[in-house]
Amino acid sequence: MKISIYIVLFLTSIGVNAQIDRSKQPKPGPSPKIALEVPNEFEMNNGMKVLVVENHKLPRVAYSLTIDNTPIKEGDKAGMSSLLGSMLGNGTLNIPKDKFNEEIDFLGANLNFRANGGSARALSKYSDRILELMADAAINPLLTEEEFQKEKDKLIEGLKTQEKSVDAVARRVGGALSYGTHHPKGEFVSEKTVNNVTLNNVRLYYEKYFNPNKAYLVIIGDVDLKTIKKQVKKHFGKWEKSIAISATVPEAQPNEQYTQINFVDMPNAVQSNISLTNNVDLKMGDADYHSVLIANKILGGGFNSYLNMNLREEHGYTYGARSRVGADKYKSRFTAGASVRNAVTDSAVVQTLKEINRIKNEDVTEEALKNAKAKYVGDFVLALERPQTVARYALNIKLNDLPDDFYTTYLEKINNVSKEDVKRVANKYFKTENARIVVVGKGSDVLSNLEKTGIPIKYYDPYANKTEKPSYDIEIPSDVNVASVLNAYIAAIGGRAKLDNVNSVLMLAEAELQPGMVLNLEMKKTVKNQFMQEMKAMGNSMSKQVLDGDAGYSVVQGQKKDMNEDQIKKVKAESSPFPEVNYLSQNVTLEKIEAIDGENAYKIKISDELSIFYSVETGLKIKEAKAVGQNTSSIFYTDYKEVAGVKFPFKLKQTMGPRSFDFLVKEIKVNEGVADADFK
Amino acid sequence: MKKHLFSLTFLVLAGVAVSAQEVKFEEFDLDNGMHVILHQDNSAPVVTTSVMYNVGGKDGDRSRTGFAHFFEHLLFEGTENIERGEWFTIVSSNGGSNNANTSQDRTYYYEVFPSNNLELGLWMESERLMHPIINQIGVDTQNEVVKEEKRLRYDNAPYGAILASITENLFEVHPYKDKNIGEMEHLDAATLEEFRAYFKKYYVPNNAVLVVAGDIDIANAKKLAKDYFAPIPRGADVVRNFPKEKPITETKKAKAYDTNIQVPAIIAAYRTPGFKERDAYILDMISSYLSGGKSSVLYKKLVDEQKQALAVQAVNVGQMDYNVFALFALPLGDIPLATLLAEMDEEVLKMQEELISERDFQKLQNQFENQFVNSNSSVSGIANSLARYYMLYDDINLINNEIDIYRSVTREEIQAVAKKYLNKNQRLELEYLPVEKKDK
């Protein structure tokens, strides 16, 4: 009973080689013959359409329900649909929740719902029962206050898990800015909107939108048409048709007048998420559709696309760069971008624009065009292995009002795309003159370089609200300079007179790496260019550095090495108990004010490797950042306490990449416990 | 009469359906020690060619971690007959798809093509093994790409470092303690010579299995496999001798921090037998019992009834030498992590003290039967399973009879295994925390 349509493949085919010559790429054999099956179809009295694809390869069945509503705006109650989706499929008016869920699991089956549909999978021996449970859950849901509260709490907590996710913020802001938050595709769920939703809202939403009028049930698997038809009628026949609702979708935000960067600051980001985007009007039925697919494939639709070959293979900026174009009845977006490390954010933006402009201005090569087409043909063939494909095609034809021959002529239309078509549609749909380049990343690392691209920048918070430019470049007051910052620090820890009385300092600190695993740190400094620092783990020396005047050495895991001149110079600069006193007469520079964990601090650059941060408010030293190879090692100083009239930090948090250790100071001694012999 | 005919047809179809579940295959060795597995399925014009190498993150020098994964990048850079940058173009311009992945235990490469490109797939995989170009340009480019992959997957993703945080605390001497993606300093320090030596040691035909599956003619596929792979010379045998872990006898406690999260997580992780062992199969069933589906004990209690957790999961991460069995929960609201852990422990304790119910036991059997039916649903999935069972489980027939192991497990065994492995003093308790706010 299979209805199949044979399709001509547009693959070049040449005879098979008899003998192998591995220096040449083997030629393909004759094109395989492919057949596109057409699903069986029937319509119920309540308007639900049913598509059935019989496939007996494995003893299993999958049901999928889709309700083709126009996009629904939820406004200040965004979250209604999400809550409805999570409440559906948890019991029915006929079967209590626990019993319902237990039976699904007992059958080894799966059942899931969304606000506009659902799906179920099971072994075919349970096909009737799982369909019955699915129908009951759809028609007679159990929407109780208790479940509502629970799902609401979970939804809010779930939002929190994504709050610091750079990618989640990029998705949200990209949609919100592109479509506008007034548009169903641009609005988003937040804690505030979820809190506005009541159980009654969810019930009304269900009544209004969860109806068979525009529903499609797709059945794939080891079923027979006649039996399944009876079963569907029995279980879904009770679903009552409702009055038709006509909803108009608001106009999406128009594209921008000029291309701009829309920046969102995320201080925790180690990669920037870059996404160039503009809205497009493109439907699957449009004459341009196939040309756009090919243009996007060449630009960013695969590994060997313009974008990926440039950003990943040529420059190593990213794990992968891609572009996408949506095709939709209501409005969709073109996006192009990548996640790249902070340091190359600006370069990646520039290269992304360059590649998009390339496909707009230069003809693609015959070869690139041929390869892109071949990939579509291949994907089409490969997809045939999955029985879902036939069902998806049939459903797409209905949902997108496509002609019946859409898929049987698909490869032919792909094959007819010319290089002129590619250039034309690239100019029509990839709007490099009117695009938003949404960049979500760590502003303090990436912004100054982004500014150098010359592209205007607008700033947004993680919820797509306009904000001011982030303020880590706080203006330094005119009466502040290097000397005043250093003197403020000296005053804050006790004053010059007290410091001058200090000839030596001994510090003992320890950090617990994990319970039972303790690191001990011992440090001695004198005013005579003497310095000793030793790190021990469980009593064993891990590393030791010693400086005595103009000579020094280090021992790392038992291996002793003398310091070279350069190293001696660096250690010497830090060997003084209070190096700030020396910095006053050295060539150090006040760079800027930067927020350190929310506390503003003056950043003083001591050398190319070392910068120190002093609190604007208290004058105290709160952070030291040292470049170690490609990484930065930082020490955060807190918990200052007085010893011999001078304040010392009693907590030192050291970070290196994702690792961090808290050293707690156990003892500080001033002018005692240090002898010259310690530096031998 | 007509009706009868129809139902007869249906019966025949049903009969086909049951037997179609059995995966048929042929296997043989090439003279160079390479094992070849063929599986024919002509229902769609699609063919998969794949090679699994017995080399993973756990192999090699511990001051050069991440090599296995690095090679998974490097070996797309080109060969003596495939120019640099051409690999992906050749695949896609012939309508194919390809990818590769690396675990601690093995590295797997595959292509899926329309079936008229079988020979192309075999040519490419044989080129990769026979004479890839390993040079500084390739190493430098892929070094940057791998670093971006690490940032993407571990450093910039909420909960991205969770598995690495578990294994670095759970293992002390076995190389499973190291990140599969490796330490970036190790990759930076590695020389070209070291990469070449690693290739020579592990990328040899006698350390690999080739699978050809899908719309093929067996005789032709056999001939092509020989034509392309037989000329590759055999290498030295790979010898492994990993240090054994001492059993954990006292609870280990650790903390890890993630800048990308707001909601903390609690994990209890146990070092359990590797995936070949019968006990590992039983622990699979225990993880399903605890958190598979809405009626599972942990989901029902913590998420549904007591509303203490946003999510809860018991997982049995399969590895060759040791599995990692882990309980994982995210708290809802202000519920302390210790409370979540105690609640999970209570359910584990019940499993140790009483048999699970007959009904729950039958539910487990049904769930594993369902999983088994679905496990062989695509040709590329079958190819991967054949390679895995042959190379890592030493029993290729598991593709058809692994389900028998689950079927043979009793309720008493489930209890005994829970008792044997899931004790508090045998585990790591890991608090996975958001980075602390500024000190008060």
PDB file of N, CA, C and O in Angstrom, chain B residues 236-272:
ATOM      1  N   ALA B 236      53.402  -1.907  15.889  1.00  0.00           N
ATOM      2  CA  ALA B 236      53.645  -2.660  17.122  1.00  0.00           C
ATOM      3  C   ALA B 236      52.332  -2.777  17.895  1.00  0.00           C
ATOM      4  O   ALA B 236      51.458  -1.920  17.775  1.00  0.00           O
ATOM      5  N   ASP B 237      52.193  -3.827  18.665  1.00  0.00           N
ATOM      6  CA  ASP B 237      51.004  -3.965  19.494  1.00  0.00           C
ATOM      7  C   ASP B 237      50.985  -2.877  20.561  1.00  0.00           C
ATOM      8  O   ASP B 237      52.023  -2.486  21.073  1.00  0.00           O
ATOM      9  N   VAL B 238      49.801  -2.408  20.867  1.00  0.00           N
ATOM     10  CA  VAL B 238      49.674  -1.401  21.917  1.00  0.00           C
ATOM     11  C   VAL B 238      49.527  -2.123  23.252  1.00  0.00           C
ATOM     12  O   VAL B 238      48.650  -2.968  23.401  1.00  0.00           O
ATOM     13  N   VAL B 239      50.393  -1.797  24.181  1.00  0.00           N
ATOM     14  CA  VAL B 239      50.328  -2.437  25.498  1.00  0.00           C
ATOM     15  C   VAL B 239      49.908  -1.395  26.523  1.00  0.00           C
ATOM     16  O   VAL B 239      50.455  -0.299  26.554  1.00  0.00           O
ATOM     17  N   ARG B 240      48.947  -1.741  27.322  1.00  0.00           N
ATOM     18  CA  ARG B 240      48.464  -0.790  28.334  1.00  0.00           C
ATOM     19  C   ARG B 240      48.639  -1.394  29.715  1.00  0.00           C
ATOM     20  O   ARG B 240      48.425  -2.583  29.894  1.00  0.00           O
ATOM     21  N   ASN B 241      48.989  -0.551  30.641  1.00  0.00           N
ATOM     22  CA  ASN B 241      49.086  -1.026  32.013  1.00  0.00           C
ATOM     23  C   ASN B 241      48.796   0.140  32.955  1.00  0.00           C
ATOM     24  O   ASN B 241      49.694   0.775  33.482  1.00  0.00           O
ATOM     25  N   PHE B 242      47.525   0.435  33.101  1.00  0.00           N
ATOM     26  CA  PHE B 242      47.165   1.595  33.918  1.00  0.00           C
ATOM     27  C   PHE B 242      47.198   1.245  35.398  1.00  0.00           C
ATOM     28  O   PHE B 242      46.841   0.134  35.780  1.00  0.00           O
ATOM     29  N   PRO B 243      47.602   2.204  36.217  1.00  0.00           N
ATOM     30  CA  PRO B 243      47.570   1.940  37.653  1.00  0.00           C
ATOM     31  C   PRO B 243      46.134   1.706  38.126  1.00  0.00           C
ATOM     32  O   PRO B 243      45.198   2.293  37.597  1.00  0.00           O
ATOM     33  N   LYS B 244      45.992   0.823  39.090  1.00  0.00           N
ATOM     34  CA  LYS B 244      44.662   0.539  39.633  1.00  0.00           C
ATOM     35  C   LYS B 244      44.374   1.477  40.802  1.00  0.00           C
ATOM     36  O   LYS B 244      45.255   1.797  41.582  1.00  0.00           O
ATOM     37  N   GLU B 245      43.116   1.878  40.896  1.00  0.00           N
ATOM     38  CA  GLU B 245      42.717   2.720  42.008  1.00  0.00           C
ATOM     39  C   GLU B 245      42.525   1.863  43.263  1.00  0.00           C
ATOM     40  O   GLU B 245      42.025   0.745  43.177  1.00  0.00           O
ATOM     41  N   LYS B 246      42.921   2.419  44.405  1.00  0.00           N
ATOM     42  CA  LYS B 246      42.568   1.752  45.660  1.00  0.00           C
ATOM     43  C   LYS B 246      41.115   2.096  45.966  1.00  0.00           C
ATOM     44  O   LYS B 246      40.671   3.209  45.703  1.00  0.00           O
ATOM     45  N   PRO B 247      40.375   1.145  46.523  1.00  0.00           N
ATOM     46  CA  PRO B 247      38.965   1.455  46.834  1.00  0.00           C
ATOM     47  C   PRO B 247      38.861   2.671  47.761  1.00  0.00           C
ATOM     48  O   PRO B 247      39.736   2.883  48.605  1.00  0.00           O
ATOM     49  N   ILE B 248      37.821   3.428  47.574  1.00  0.00           N
ATOM     50  CA  ILE B 248      37.584   4.556  48.473  1.00  0.00           C
ATOM     51  C   ILE B 248      36.941   3.992  49.734  1.00  0.00           C
ATOM     52  O   ILE B 248      35.966   3.249  49.656  1.00  0.00           O
ATOM     53  N   THR B 249      37.483   4.329  50.891  1.00  0.00           N
ATOM     54  CA  THR B 249      36.915   3.786  52.123  1.00  0.00           C
ATOM     55  C   THR B 249      36.427   4.891  53.055  1.00  0.00           C
ATOM     56  O   THR B 249      35.764   4.632  54.038  1.00  0.00           O
ATOM     57  N   GLU B 250      36.771   6.124  52.710  1.00  0.00           N
ATOM     58  CA  GLU B 250      36.325   7.238  53.531  1.00  0.00           C
ATOM     59  C   GLU B 250      35.769   8.316  52.605  1.00  0.00           C
ATOM     60  O   GLU B 250      36.385   8.613  51.574  1.00  0.00           O
ATOM     61  N   THR B 251      34.650   8.885  52.969  1.00  0.00           N
ATOM     62  CA  THR B 251      34.020   9.888  52.107  1.00  0.00           C
ATOM     63  C   THR B 251      35.015  10.986  51.738  1.00  0.00           C
ATOM     64  O   THR B 251      35.692  11.530  52.606  1.00  0.00           O
ATOM     65  N   LYS B 252      35.083  11.295  50.445  1.00  0.00           N
ATOM     66  CA  LYS B 252      35.910  12.427  50.012  1.00  0.00           C
ATOM     67  C   LYS B 252      34.970  13.611  49.849  1.00  0.00           C
ATOM     68  O   LYS B 252      33.871  13.457  49.304  1.00  0.00           O
ATOM     69  N   LYS B 253      35.402  14.786  50.278  1.00  0.00           N
ATOM     70  CA  LYS B 253      34.557  15.963  50.084  1.00  0.00           C
ATOM     71  C   LYS B 253      35.316  16.977  49.260  1.00  0.00           C
ATOM     72  O   LYS B 253      36.520  17.170  49.461  1.00  0.00           O
ATOM     73  N   ALA B 254      34.638  17.631  48.345  1.00  0.00           N
ATOM     74  CA  ALA B 254      35.307  18.636  47.521  1.00  0.00           C
ATOM     75  C   ALA B 254      34.317  19.706  47.108  1.00  0.00           C
ATOM     76  O   ALA B 254      33.101  19.518  47.171  1.00  0.00           O
ATOM     77  N   LYS B 255      34.886  20.837  46.702  1.00  0.00           N
ATOM     78  CA  LYS B 255      34.067  21.936  46.187  1.00  0.00           C
ATOM     79  C   LYS B 255      34.625  22.354  44.843  1.00  0.00           C
ATOM     80  O   LYS B 255      35.844  22.327  44.642  1.00  0.00           O
ATOM     81  N   ALA B 256      33.750  22.756  43.954  1.00  0.00           N
ATOM     82  CA  ALA B 256      34.214  23.312  42.684  1.00  0.00           C
ATOM     83  C   ALA B 256      33.370  24.552  42.404  1.00  0.00           C
ATOM     84  O   ALA B 256      32.249  24.664  42.906  1.00  0.00           O
ATOM     85  N   TYR B 257      33.937  25.468  41.634  1.00  0.00           N
ATOM     86  CA  TYR B 257      33.243  26.735  41.391  1.00  0.00           C
ATOM     87  C   TYR B 257      33.039  26.982  39.907  1.00  0.00           C
ATOM     88  O   TYR B 257      33.885  26.634  39.090  1.00  0.00           O
ATOM     89  N   ASP B 258      31.903  27.604  39.586  1.00  0.00           N
ATOM     90  CA  ASP B 258      31.568  27.881  38.189  1.00  0.00           C
ATOM     91  C   ASP B 258      31.054  29.323  38.115  1.00  0.00           C
ATOM     92  O   ASP B 258      30.085  29.666  38.795  1.00  0.00           O
ATOM     93  N   THR B 259      31.727  30.148  37.327  1.00  0.00           N
ATOM     94  CA  THR B 259      31.299  31.553  37.235  1.00  0.00           C
ATOM     95  C   THR B 259      30.008  31.699  36.449  1.00  0.00           C
ATOM     96  O   THR B 259      29.415  32.767  36.427  1.00  0.00           O
ATOM     97  N   ASN B 260      29.585  30.648  35.753  1.00  0.00           N
ATOM     98  CA  ASN B 260      28.428  30.776  34.866  1.00  0.00           C
ATOM     99  C   ASN B 260      27.118  30.331  35.498  1.00  0.00           C
ATOM    100  O   ASN B 260      26.126  30.180  34.798  1.00  0.00           O
ATOM    101  N   ILE B 261      27.144  30.062  36.797  1.00  0.00           N
ATOM    102  CA  ILE B 261      25.904  29.567  37.403  1.00  0.00           C
ATOM    103  C   ILE B 261      25.468  30.426  38.578  1.00  0.00           C
ATOM    104  O   ILE B 261      26.251  31.179  39.156  1.00  0.00           O
ATOM    105  N   GLN B 262      24.190  30.290  38.885  1.00  0.00           N
ATOM    106  CA  GLN B 262      23.577  30.989  40.000  1.00  0.00           C
ATOM    107  C   GLN B 262      23.047  29.948  40.988  1.00  0.00           C
ATOM    108  O   GLN B 262      23.003  30.172  42.164  1.00  0.00           O
ATOM    109  N   VAL B 263      22.610  28.817  40.441  1.00  0.00           N
ATOM    110  CA  VAL B 263      22.026  27.760  41.266  1.00  0.00           C
ATOM    111  C   VAL B 263      23.092  26.671  41.466  1.00  0.00           C
ATOM    112  O   VAL B 263      23.623  26.146  40.497  1.00  0.00           O
ATOM    113  N   PRO B 264      23.410  26.343  42.726  1.00  0.00           N
ATOM    114  CA  PRO B 264      24.456  25.344  42.964  1.00  0.00           C
ATOM    115  C   PRO B 264      23.959  23.930  42.657  1.00  0.00           C
ATOM    116  O   PRO B 264      22.789  23.738  42.363  1.00  0.00           O
ATOM    117  N   ALA B 265      24.857  22.982  42.721  1.00  0.00           N
ATOM    118  CA  ALA B 265      24.481  21.579  42.513  1.00  0.00           C
ATOM    119  C   ALA B 265      25.198  20.719  43.546  1.00  0.00           C
ATOM    120  O   ALA B 265      26.290  21.066  43.990  1.00  0.00           O
ATOM    121  N   ILE B 266      24.568  19.611  43.917  1.00  0.00           N
ATOM    122  CA  ILE B 266      25.226  18.647  44.806  1.00  0.00           C
ATOM    123  C   ILE B 266      25.377  17.334  44.046  1.00  0.00           C
ATOM    124  O   ILE B 266      24.471  16.917  43.330  1.00  0.00           O
ATOM    125  N   ILE B 267      26.542  16.749  44.198  1.00  0.00           N
ATOM    126  CA  ILE B 267      26.828  15.503  43.492  1.00  0.00           C
ATOM    127  C   ILE B 267      27.406  14.489  44.469  1.00  0.00           C
ATOM    128  O   ILE B 267      28.272  14.823  45.276  1.00  0.00           O
ATOM    129  N   ALA B 268      26.918  13.265  44.399  1.00  0.00           N
ATOM    130  CA  ALA B 268      27.567  12.166  45.107  1.00  0.00           C
ATOM    131  C   ALA B 268      28.018  11.191  44.031  1.00  0.00           C
ATOM    132  O   ALA B 268      27.196  10.701  43.251  1.00  0.00           O
ATOM    133  N   ALA B 269      29.325  10.955  43.952  1.00  0.00           N
ATOM    134  CA  ALA B 269      29.836  10.134  42.851  1.00  0.00           C
ATOM    135  C   ALA B 269      30.591   8.927  43.387  1.00  0.00           C
ATOM    136  O   ALA B 269      31.365   9.036  44.337  1.00  0.00           O
ATOM    137  N   TYR B 270      30.350   7.790  42.753  1.00  0.00           N
ATOM    138  CA  TYR B 270      30.954   6.531  43.180  1.00  0.00           C
ATOM    139  C   TYR B 270      31.778   5.964  42.036  1.00  0.00           C
ATOM    140  O   TYR B 270      31.370   6.040  40.880  1.00  0.00           O
ATOM    141  N   ARG B 271      32.902   5.384  42.370  1.00  0.00           N
ATOM    142  CA  ARG B 271      33.724   4.698  41.376  1.00  0.00           C
ATOM    143  C   ARG B 271      33.242   3.257  41.304  1.00  0.00           C
ATOM    144  O   ARG B 271      33.261   2.549  42.315  1.00  0.00           O
ATOM    145  N   THR B 272      32.749   2.840  40.171  1.00  0.00           N
ATOM    146  CA  THR B 272      32.120   1.518  40.076  1.00  0.00           C
ATOM    147  C   THR B 272      32.747   0.730  38.923  1.00  0.00           C
ATOM    148  O   THR B 272      33.498   1.290  38.132  1.00  0.00           O
TER     149      THR B 272
END
